[in-house]
PDB file of C-alpha atoms in Angstrom:
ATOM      1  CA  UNK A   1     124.469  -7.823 124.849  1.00  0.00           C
ATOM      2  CA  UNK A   2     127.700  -6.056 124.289  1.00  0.00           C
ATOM      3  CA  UNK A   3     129.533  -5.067 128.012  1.00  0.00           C
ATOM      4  CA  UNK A   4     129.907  -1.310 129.023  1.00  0.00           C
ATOM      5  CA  UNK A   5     133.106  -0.754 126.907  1.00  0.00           C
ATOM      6  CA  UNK A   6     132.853  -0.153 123.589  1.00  0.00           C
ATOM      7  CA  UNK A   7     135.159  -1.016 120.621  1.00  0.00           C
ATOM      8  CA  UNK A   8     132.642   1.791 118.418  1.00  0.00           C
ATOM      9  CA  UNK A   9     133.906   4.656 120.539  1.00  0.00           C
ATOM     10  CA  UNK A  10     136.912   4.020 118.775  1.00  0.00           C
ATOM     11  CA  UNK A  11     136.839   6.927 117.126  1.00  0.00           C
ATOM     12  CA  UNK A  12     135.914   4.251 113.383  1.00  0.00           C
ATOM     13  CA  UNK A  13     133.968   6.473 110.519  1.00  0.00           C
ATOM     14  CA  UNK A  14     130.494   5.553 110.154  1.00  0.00           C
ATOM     15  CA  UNK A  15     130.163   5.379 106.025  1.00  0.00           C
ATOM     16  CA  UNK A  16     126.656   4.690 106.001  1.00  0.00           C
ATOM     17  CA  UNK A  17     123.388   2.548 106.950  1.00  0.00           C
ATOM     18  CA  UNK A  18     123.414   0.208 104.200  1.00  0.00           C
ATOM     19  CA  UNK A  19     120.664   1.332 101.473  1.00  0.00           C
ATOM     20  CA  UNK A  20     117.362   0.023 103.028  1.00  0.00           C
ATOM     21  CA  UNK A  21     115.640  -0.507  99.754  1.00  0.00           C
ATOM     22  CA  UNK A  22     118.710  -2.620  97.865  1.00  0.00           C
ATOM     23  CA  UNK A  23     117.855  -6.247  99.387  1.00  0.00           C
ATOM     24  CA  UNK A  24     119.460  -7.499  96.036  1.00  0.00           C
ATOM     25  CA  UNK A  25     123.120  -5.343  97.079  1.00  0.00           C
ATOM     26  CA  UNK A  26     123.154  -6.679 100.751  1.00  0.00           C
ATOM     27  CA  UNK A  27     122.174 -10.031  99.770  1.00  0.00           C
ATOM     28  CA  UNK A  28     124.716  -9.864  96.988  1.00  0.00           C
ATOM     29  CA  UNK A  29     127.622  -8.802  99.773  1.00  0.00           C
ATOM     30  CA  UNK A  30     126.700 -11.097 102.057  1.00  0.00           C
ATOM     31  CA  UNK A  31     126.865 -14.561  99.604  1.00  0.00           C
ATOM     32  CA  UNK A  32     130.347 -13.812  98.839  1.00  0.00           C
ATOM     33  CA  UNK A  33     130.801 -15.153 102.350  1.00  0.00           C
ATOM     34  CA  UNK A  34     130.292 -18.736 103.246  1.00  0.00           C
ATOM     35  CA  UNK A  35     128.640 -18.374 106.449  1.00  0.00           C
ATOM     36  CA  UNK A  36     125.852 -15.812 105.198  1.00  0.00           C
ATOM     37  CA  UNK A  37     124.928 -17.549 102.038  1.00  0.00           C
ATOM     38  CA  UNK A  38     121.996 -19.541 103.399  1.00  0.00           C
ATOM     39  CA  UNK A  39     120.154 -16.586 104.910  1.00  0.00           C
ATOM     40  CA  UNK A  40     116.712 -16.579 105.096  1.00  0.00           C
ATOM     41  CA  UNK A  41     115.029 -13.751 103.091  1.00  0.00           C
ATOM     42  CA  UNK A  42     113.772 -12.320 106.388  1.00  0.00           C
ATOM     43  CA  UNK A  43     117.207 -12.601 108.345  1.00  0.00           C
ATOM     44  CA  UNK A  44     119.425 -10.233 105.152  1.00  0.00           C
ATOM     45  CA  UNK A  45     116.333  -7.768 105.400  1.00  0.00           C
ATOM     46  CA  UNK A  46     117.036  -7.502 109.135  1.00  0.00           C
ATOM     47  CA  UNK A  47     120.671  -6.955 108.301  1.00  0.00           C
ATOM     48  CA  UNK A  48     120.312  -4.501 105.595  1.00  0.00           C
ATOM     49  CA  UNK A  49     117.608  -2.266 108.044  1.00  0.00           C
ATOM     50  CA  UNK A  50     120.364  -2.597 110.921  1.00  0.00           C
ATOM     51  CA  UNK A  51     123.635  -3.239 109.798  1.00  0.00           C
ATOM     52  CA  UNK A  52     125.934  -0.315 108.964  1.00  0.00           C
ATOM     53  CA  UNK A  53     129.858   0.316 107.014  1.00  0.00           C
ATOM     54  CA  UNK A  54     132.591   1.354 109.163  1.00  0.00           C
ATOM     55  CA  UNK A  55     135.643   2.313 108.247  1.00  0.00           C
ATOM     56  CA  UNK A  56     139.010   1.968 110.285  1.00  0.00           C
ATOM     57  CA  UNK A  57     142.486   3.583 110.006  1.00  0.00           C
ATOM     58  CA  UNK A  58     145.974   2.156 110.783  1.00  0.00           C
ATOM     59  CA  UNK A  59     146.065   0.883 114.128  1.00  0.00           C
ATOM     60  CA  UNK A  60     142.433   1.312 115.878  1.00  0.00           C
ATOM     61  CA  UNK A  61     141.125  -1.374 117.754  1.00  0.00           C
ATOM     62  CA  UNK A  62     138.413  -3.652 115.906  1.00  0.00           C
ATOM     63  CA  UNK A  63     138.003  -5.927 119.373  1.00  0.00           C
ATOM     64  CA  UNK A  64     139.910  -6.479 122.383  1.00  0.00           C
ATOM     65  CA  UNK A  65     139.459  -8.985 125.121  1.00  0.00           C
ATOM     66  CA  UNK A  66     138.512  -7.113 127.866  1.00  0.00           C
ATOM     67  CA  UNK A  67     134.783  -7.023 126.483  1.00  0.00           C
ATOM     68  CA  UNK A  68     132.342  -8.166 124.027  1.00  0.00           C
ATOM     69  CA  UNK A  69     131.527  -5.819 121.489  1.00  0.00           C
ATOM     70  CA  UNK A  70     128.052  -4.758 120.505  1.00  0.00           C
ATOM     71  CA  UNK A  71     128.662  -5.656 116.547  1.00  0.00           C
ATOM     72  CA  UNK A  72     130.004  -8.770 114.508  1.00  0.00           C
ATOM     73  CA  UNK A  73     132.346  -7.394 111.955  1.00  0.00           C
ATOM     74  CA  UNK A  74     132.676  -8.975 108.668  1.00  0.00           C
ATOM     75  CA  UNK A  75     135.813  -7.375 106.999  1.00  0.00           C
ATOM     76  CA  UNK A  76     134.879  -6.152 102.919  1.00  0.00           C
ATOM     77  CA  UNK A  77     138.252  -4.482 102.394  1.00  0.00           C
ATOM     78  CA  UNK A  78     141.369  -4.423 104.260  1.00  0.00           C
ATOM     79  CA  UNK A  79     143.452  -6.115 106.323  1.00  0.00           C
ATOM     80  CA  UNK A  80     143.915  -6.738 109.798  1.00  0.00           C
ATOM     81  CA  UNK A  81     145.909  -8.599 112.492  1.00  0.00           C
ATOM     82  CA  UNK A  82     144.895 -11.167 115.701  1.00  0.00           C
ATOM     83  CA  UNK A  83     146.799 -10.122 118.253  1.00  0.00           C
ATOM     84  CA  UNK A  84     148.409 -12.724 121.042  1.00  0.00           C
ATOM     85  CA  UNK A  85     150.601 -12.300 124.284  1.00  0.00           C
ATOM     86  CA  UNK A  86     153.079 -14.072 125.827  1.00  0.00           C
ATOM     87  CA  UNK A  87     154.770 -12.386 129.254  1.00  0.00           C
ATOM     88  CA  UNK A  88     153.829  -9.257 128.013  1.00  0.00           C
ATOM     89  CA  UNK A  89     154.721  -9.304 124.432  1.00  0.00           C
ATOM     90  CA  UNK A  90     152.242  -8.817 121.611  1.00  0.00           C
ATOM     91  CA  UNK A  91     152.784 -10.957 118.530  1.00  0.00           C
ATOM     92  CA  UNK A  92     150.293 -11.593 115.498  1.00  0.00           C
ATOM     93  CA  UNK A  93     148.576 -14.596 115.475  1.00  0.00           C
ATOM     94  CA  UNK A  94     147.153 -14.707 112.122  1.00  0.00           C
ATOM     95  CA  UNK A  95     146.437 -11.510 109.844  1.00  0.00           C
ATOM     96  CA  UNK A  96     142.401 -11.169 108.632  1.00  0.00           C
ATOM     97  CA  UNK A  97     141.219 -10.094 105.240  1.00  0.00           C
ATOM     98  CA  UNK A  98     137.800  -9.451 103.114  1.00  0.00           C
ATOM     99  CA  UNK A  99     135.606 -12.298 104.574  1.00  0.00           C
ATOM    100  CA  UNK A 100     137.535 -12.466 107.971  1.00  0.00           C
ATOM    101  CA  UNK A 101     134.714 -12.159 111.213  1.00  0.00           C
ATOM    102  CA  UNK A 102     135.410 -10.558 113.943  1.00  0.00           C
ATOM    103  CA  UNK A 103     133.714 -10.443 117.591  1.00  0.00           C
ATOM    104  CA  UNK A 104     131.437 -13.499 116.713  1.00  0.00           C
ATOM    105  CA  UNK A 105     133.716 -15.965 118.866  1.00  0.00           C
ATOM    106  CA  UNK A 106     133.553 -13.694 121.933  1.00  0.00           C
ATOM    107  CA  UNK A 107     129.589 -13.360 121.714  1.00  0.00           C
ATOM    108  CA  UNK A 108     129.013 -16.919 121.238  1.00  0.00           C
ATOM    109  CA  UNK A 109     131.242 -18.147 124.136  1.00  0.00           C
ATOM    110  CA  UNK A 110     129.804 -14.771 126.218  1.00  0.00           C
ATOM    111  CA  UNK A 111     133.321 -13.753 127.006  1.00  0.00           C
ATOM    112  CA  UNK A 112     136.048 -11.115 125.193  1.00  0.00           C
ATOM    113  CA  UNK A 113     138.518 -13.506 123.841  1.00  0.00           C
ATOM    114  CA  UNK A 114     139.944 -11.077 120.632  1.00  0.00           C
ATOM    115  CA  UNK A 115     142.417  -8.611 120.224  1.00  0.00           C
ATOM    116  CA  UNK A 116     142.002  -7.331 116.947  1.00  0.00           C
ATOM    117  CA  UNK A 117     144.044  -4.493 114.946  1.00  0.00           C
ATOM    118  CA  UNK A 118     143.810  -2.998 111.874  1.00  0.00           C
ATOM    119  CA  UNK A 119     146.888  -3.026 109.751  1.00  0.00           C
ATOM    120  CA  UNK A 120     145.730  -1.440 106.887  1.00  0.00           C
ATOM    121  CA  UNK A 121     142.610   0.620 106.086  1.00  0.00           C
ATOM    122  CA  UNK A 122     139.459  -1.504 107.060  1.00  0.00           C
ATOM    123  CA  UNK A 123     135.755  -1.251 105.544  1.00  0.00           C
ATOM    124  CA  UNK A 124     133.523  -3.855 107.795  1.00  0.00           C
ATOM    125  CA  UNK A 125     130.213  -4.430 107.664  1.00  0.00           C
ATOM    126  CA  UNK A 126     129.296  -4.078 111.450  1.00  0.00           C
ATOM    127  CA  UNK A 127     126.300  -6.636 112.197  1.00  0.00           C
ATOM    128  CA  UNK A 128     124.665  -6.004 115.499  1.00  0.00           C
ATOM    129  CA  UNK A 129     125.221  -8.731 117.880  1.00  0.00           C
ATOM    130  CA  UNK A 130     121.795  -9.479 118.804  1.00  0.00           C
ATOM    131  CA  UNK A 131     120.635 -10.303 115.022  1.00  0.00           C
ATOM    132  CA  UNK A 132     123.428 -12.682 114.781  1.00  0.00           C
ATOM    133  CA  UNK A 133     123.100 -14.358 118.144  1.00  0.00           C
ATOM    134  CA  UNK A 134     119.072 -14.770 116.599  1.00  0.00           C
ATOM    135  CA  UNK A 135     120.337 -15.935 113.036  1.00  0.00           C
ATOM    136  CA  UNK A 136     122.280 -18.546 115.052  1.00  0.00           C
ATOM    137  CA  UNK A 137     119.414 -19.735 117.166  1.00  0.00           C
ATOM    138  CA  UNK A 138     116.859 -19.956 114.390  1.00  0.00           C
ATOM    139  CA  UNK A 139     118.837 -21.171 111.627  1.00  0.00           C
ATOM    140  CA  UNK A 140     120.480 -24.347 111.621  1.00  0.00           C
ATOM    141  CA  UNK A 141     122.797 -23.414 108.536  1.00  0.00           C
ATOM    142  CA  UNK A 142     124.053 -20.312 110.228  1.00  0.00           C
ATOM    143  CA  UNK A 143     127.052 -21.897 112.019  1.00  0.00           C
TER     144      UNK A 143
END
């Protein structure tokens, strides 16, 4: 799903696959956050075999809008900043913390539509796309 340019060659630090055997620590992660807390049992064992940590310094790109990424971030630590334009100046729109998502928008509308940067040091859960355009679809309490 995600367009030829990628927001992962962004030079982020893989941490690690999430431990494939703790269901209990990825489910535990994911119902501090509103939107994951009615997961199926199937849909967090998908996540936990496919989802992965990143980490993210001071000023890398999370997302930009001149593509869809190939992950869904959900930010665990950090903070970060939504970035706007107006005749060629940037400005923040709104700055994202620990439960912020980021890249979902542009995947459900099928167009890049956020410029995201990282203010601070940034751990993210990196979800790939497909399994949350398929948690969407087949969950009615995903939205």
């Amino acid at each position: 799903m995600a367009s030829n340019g990628n927001v992962e060659e962004n030079n982020f630090k893989e941490e690690k696959n999430i431990n494939n055997n703790d269901l209990k620590g990825i489910q535990a992660i994911l119902n501090q956050y509103e939107l994951f807390k009615n997961l199926t049992e199937e849909e967090i064992k998908l996540i936990n075999n496919q989802a992965k940590i990143l980490n993210y310094e001071i000023g890398q790109t999370l997302s930009t809008k001149t593509y869809i990424a190939s992950n869904v971030l959900l930010i665990l630590e950090g903070e970060s900043r939504l970035i706007g334009s107006n005749d060629g100046n940037e400005f923040t729109i709104i700055k994202l913390g620990p439960g912020s998502i980021i890249g979902l928008g542009s995947i459900l509308s099928g167009s890049g539509n956020e410029s995201v940067l990282a203010s601070t040091q940034i751990k993210a859960l990196a979800i790939p796309d497909e399994l949350i355009v398929e948690c969407y679809k087949k969950n009615k309490t995903f939205k």
